[in-house]
XYZ file of C-alpha atoms in Angstrom:
265
model
C 0.000 0.000 0.000
C 2.897 2.372 0.785
C 0.726 4.935 2.588
C 1.920 7.295 5.311
C -0.487 7.415 8.250
C -0.325 9.217 11.583
C -2.177 7.744 14.566
C -2.748 9.132 18.052
C -3.123 6.708 20.950
C -1.495 3.874 19.060
C 0.402 2.372 21.994
C -2.476 0.375 23.488
C -6.017 -0.875 22.942
C -7.865 0.087 19.776
C -5.042 2.355 18.677
C -2.525 -0.489 18.828
C -4.894 -2.685 16.802
C -5.178 0.105 14.207
C -1.387 0.338 13.988
C -1.103 -3.446 13.560
C -3.630 -3.463 10.722
C -1.904 -0.560 8.965
C 1.449 -2.283 9.374
C -0.009 -5.416 7.796
C -1.004 -3.246 4.829
C 2.610 -2.066 4.495
C 1.829 1.492 5.570
C 4.430 3.682 7.228
C 2.918 4.663 10.572
C 3.843 7.468 12.964
C 2.365 6.766 16.407
C 1.729 9.796 18.636
C 1.298 8.817 22.274
C 2.402 9.567 25.831
C 2.898 5.847 26.438
C 5.843 3.845 25.150
C 5.397 2.534 21.603
C 7.084 -0.606 20.354
C 8.896 0.564 17.229
C 9.466 -1.823 14.332
C 10.089 -1.587 10.631
C 7.706 1.067 9.334
C 6.337 2.045 12.764
C 7.797 5.167 14.372
C 7.115 6.529 17.867
C 6.538 10.241 18.463
C 5.911 11.451 22.011
C 2.808 13.625 22.165
C 0.680 14.814 25.067
C -2.607 16.033 23.600
C -3.308 18.055 26.726
C -0.381 20.402 26.077
C 0.012 22.644 23.028
C 3.814 22.698 23.278
C 3.953 18.901 23.209
C 1.614 18.763 20.217
C 3.645 21.309 18.280
C 6.888 19.468 19.070
C 5.345 16.254 17.758
C 4.116 17.947 14.578
C 7.678 19.061 13.857
C 8.727 15.382 13.779
C 6.099 14.268 11.279
C 6.566 14.015 7.518
C 5.493 16.822 5.210
C 3.186 14.525 3.239
C 0.604 12.301 4.929
C -2.127 10.154 3.409
C -4.342 9.761 6.471
C -4.554 10.862 10.083
C -6.403 8.813 12.731
C -7.346 10.144 16.169
C -7.778 7.298 18.654
C -6.275 8.769 21.840
C -8.684 9.738 24.582
C -9.240 9.711 28.313
C -12.296 8.845 30.368
C -13.955 11.138 32.894
C -14.939 12.511 35.156
C -11.958 14.424 36.572
C -10.115 16.628 36.105
C -12.787 17.990 33.796
C -10.598 20.420 31.864
C -8.015 17.708 31.168
C -10.633 15.429 29.629
C -11.661 18.276 27.338
C -8.047 19.172 26.497
C -7.173 15.644 25.387
C -10.429 14.478 23.842
C -11.217 17.599 21.859
C -9.048 20.710 22.121
C -5.688 18.997 21.616
C -7.108 16.631 19.007
C -8.492 19.574 17.047
C -5.256 21.559 17.291
C -3.216 18.623 16.033
C -5.569 17.726 13.206
C -6.042 21.270 11.938
C -2.252 21.662 11.952
C -1.946 18.578 9.745
C -4.681 19.319 7.210
C -2.297 20.996 4.771
C 0.025 17.958 4.870
C -2.695 15.436 4.012
C -2.710 14.491 0.346
C -5.649 15.398 -1.897
C -8.207 12.655 -1.441
C -6.719 11.668 1.899
C -8.662 11.272 5.100
C -9.073 11.996 8.788
C -10.839 9.531 11.073
C -11.824 10.533 14.600
C -12.790 7.997 17.243
C -15.718 9.614 19.013
C -18.233 7.642 21.079
C -21.843 6.626 21.290
C -21.878 9.195 24.111
C -21.400 11.945 21.529
C -24.347 11.061 19.312
C -26.819 13.366 21.061
C -24.890 16.572 20.464
C -27.939 18.198 18.819
C -29.814 18.212 22.131
C -26.997 20.337 23.604
C -26.111 22.319 20.508
C -26.449 25.636 22.366
C -23.513 24.553 24.561
C -21.529 22.346 22.187
C -21.400 24.605 19.140
C -19.936 27.704 20.831
C -16.896 25.682 21.884
C -16.587 23.902 18.537
C -16.612 27.269 16.763
C -13.788 28.758 18.856
C -10.562 29.472 17.002
C -7.730 27.386 18.413
C -6.734 25.582 21.587
C -6.312 28.582 23.887
C -9.549 30.255 22.808
C -11.374 26.966 23.262
C -9.923 26.441 26.719
C -10.787 29.991 27.736
C -14.404 29.473 26.660
C -14.556 26.152 28.504
C -13.236 27.615 31.751
C -15.586 30.588 31.560
C -18.555 28.274 30.989
C -17.455 25.318 33.102
C -20.750 24.995 34.939
C -22.517 24.221 31.661
C -20.546 21.052 30.850
C -18.279 19.839 33.687
C -20.696 17.345 35.273
C -19.923 14.923 32.435
C -16.816 16.151 30.610
C -16.335 12.910 28.683
C -19.767 13.054 27.040
C -19.368 16.765 26.333
C -15.934 16.265 24.768
C -17.284 13.570 22.460
C -20.309 15.666 21.508
C -17.894 18.431 20.528
C -15.774 16.000 18.540
C -18.749 14.608 16.625
C -20.038 18.056 15.660
C -16.535 19.225 14.724
C -16.196 16.163 12.470
C -19.377 17.085 10.629
C -18.252 20.687 10.178
C -14.724 19.725 9.106
C -16.183 17.418 6.456
C -16.700 20.501 4.288
C -13.103 19.942 3.203
C -14.047 16.616 1.699
C -17.086 17.827 -0.223
C -14.804 18.779 -3.118
C -12.527 15.767 -2.693
C -9.753 17.435 -0.684
C -9.655 15.635 2.681
C -12.463 13.359 3.848
C -13.331 13.683 7.547
C -15.339 10.963 9.284
C -15.802 9.605 12.769
C -16.417 6.219 14.318
C -18.592 6.100 17.438
C -17.955 2.877 19.345
C -20.291 1.239 21.798
C -18.772 -1.051 24.408
C -15.177 -2.182 23.862
C -13.073 -4.397 26.099
C -9.964 -2.261 26.692
C -8.011 -0.796 29.588
C -10.573 2.035 29.784
C -13.543 -0.302 30.327
C -13.452 -0.113 34.164
C -13.560 3.696 34.030
C -16.562 3.674 31.723
C -18.369 1.122 33.883
C -17.830 3.263 36.949
C -19.024 6.358 35.122
C -22.209 4.742 33.753
C -22.919 2.541 36.776
C -22.331 -1.196 37.075
C -26.006 -2.184 36.766
C -26.616 -0.056 33.682
C -23.374 -1.249 32.075
C -24.327 -4.897 32.648
C -27.818 -4.261 31.287
C -26.438 -2.726 28.088
C -23.880 -5.505 27.659
C -26.623 -8.133 27.874
C -28.160 -6.839 24.620
C -24.992 -7.340 22.567
C -23.614 -10.472 24.235
C -20.139 -8.949 24.731
C -18.015 -5.912 24.077
C -16.029 -5.467 20.891
C -12.386 -6.478 20.762
C -9.899 -3.750 19.825
C -9.277 -5.474 16.492
C -12.990 -5.544 15.673
C -13.184 -1.814 16.309
C -10.054 -1.175 14.265
C -11.652 -2.725 11.165
C -14.011 0.183 10.318
C -11.461 2.794 11.397
C -8.838 1.498 8.993
C -11.435 1.061 6.243
C -12.509 4.701 6.515
C -8.905 5.881 6.626
C -7.265 3.917 3.810
C -9.850 1.487 2.433
C -12.245 1.743 -0.481
C -14.340 4.516 1.037
C -13.614 7.375 -1.337
C -17.185 8.725 -1.330
C -17.669 8.449 2.436
C -17.345 11.890 3.988
C -19.000 13.557 6.956
C -20.221 10.254 8.363
C -20.413 9.393 12.045
C -20.412 5.610 11.923
C -21.993 3.935 14.939
C -20.175 0.678 15.681
C -22.038 -0.962 18.560
C -23.384 -4.246 17.167
C -26.785 -2.636 16.664
C -27.422 -1.402 20.199
C -28.463 2.112 19.186
C -30.638 0.662 16.434
C -32.450 -1.221 19.181
C -32.855 1.919 21.259
C -34.320 3.806 18.310
C -36.569 1.040 16.969
C -37.684 -0.282 20.333
C -36.219 -3.745 20.761
C -34.117 -2.300 23.557
C -36.609 -1.192 26.211
C -35.032 1.961 27.614
C -37.982 2.495 29.978
C -36.814 -0.485 32.028
C -33.127 0.372 32.039
C -31.571 0.298 35.558
C -31.387 3.733 37.108
C -33.146 5.389 34.170
């Protein structure tokens, strides 16, 4: 394939599975992470802390001038510290990606890993959109701190709502074939973050959701659609937020998942 792809959060979990699949396709991969990355032929480690602008800019300086795809997998769970969740999951991600847009080849792609938690951004558009429309990391952080009481009870969900809306807005670049921008919104995955999510949602509710899909996805199963959107035959897919949850949200919408009897709801 001989593609050049940059990936955040590629040291562990879904990100590591993405890197493995790209490596199998003979891509050259630059992995941006705070954790140690096992380098090998064609896989290069670049230290990057998405919560700090200086670290992001230092990482950008180590990346090639021409990139075929950029994949954002890195993220942290909530609930505290609230501003750090927002820095990593949205503000730093946005700063990095917007800095790389001019390096991505015509017809290339960006794939953001959002979350099923971000799907209901429209219900909070009056809070989500003002942050999404800020210009840059510092302006975004300033807005967030000034309006902290409007979002800090659940910073993870808010950060993913921002990411999903930003994906849809950024997809304007791909409407003329320049750079496609899509997101994948996972449901339950069995990774190192699973205990944090279970604690955040509640054990009973987490178990109730899991019962409808038999099990959580493996990192490799979640990597499949991410890699397909990034470098597969998906040239006309742009501005999509792909729900990957084994049909759970379909059940919530159509009624075969009875939300009225959900624990604690």
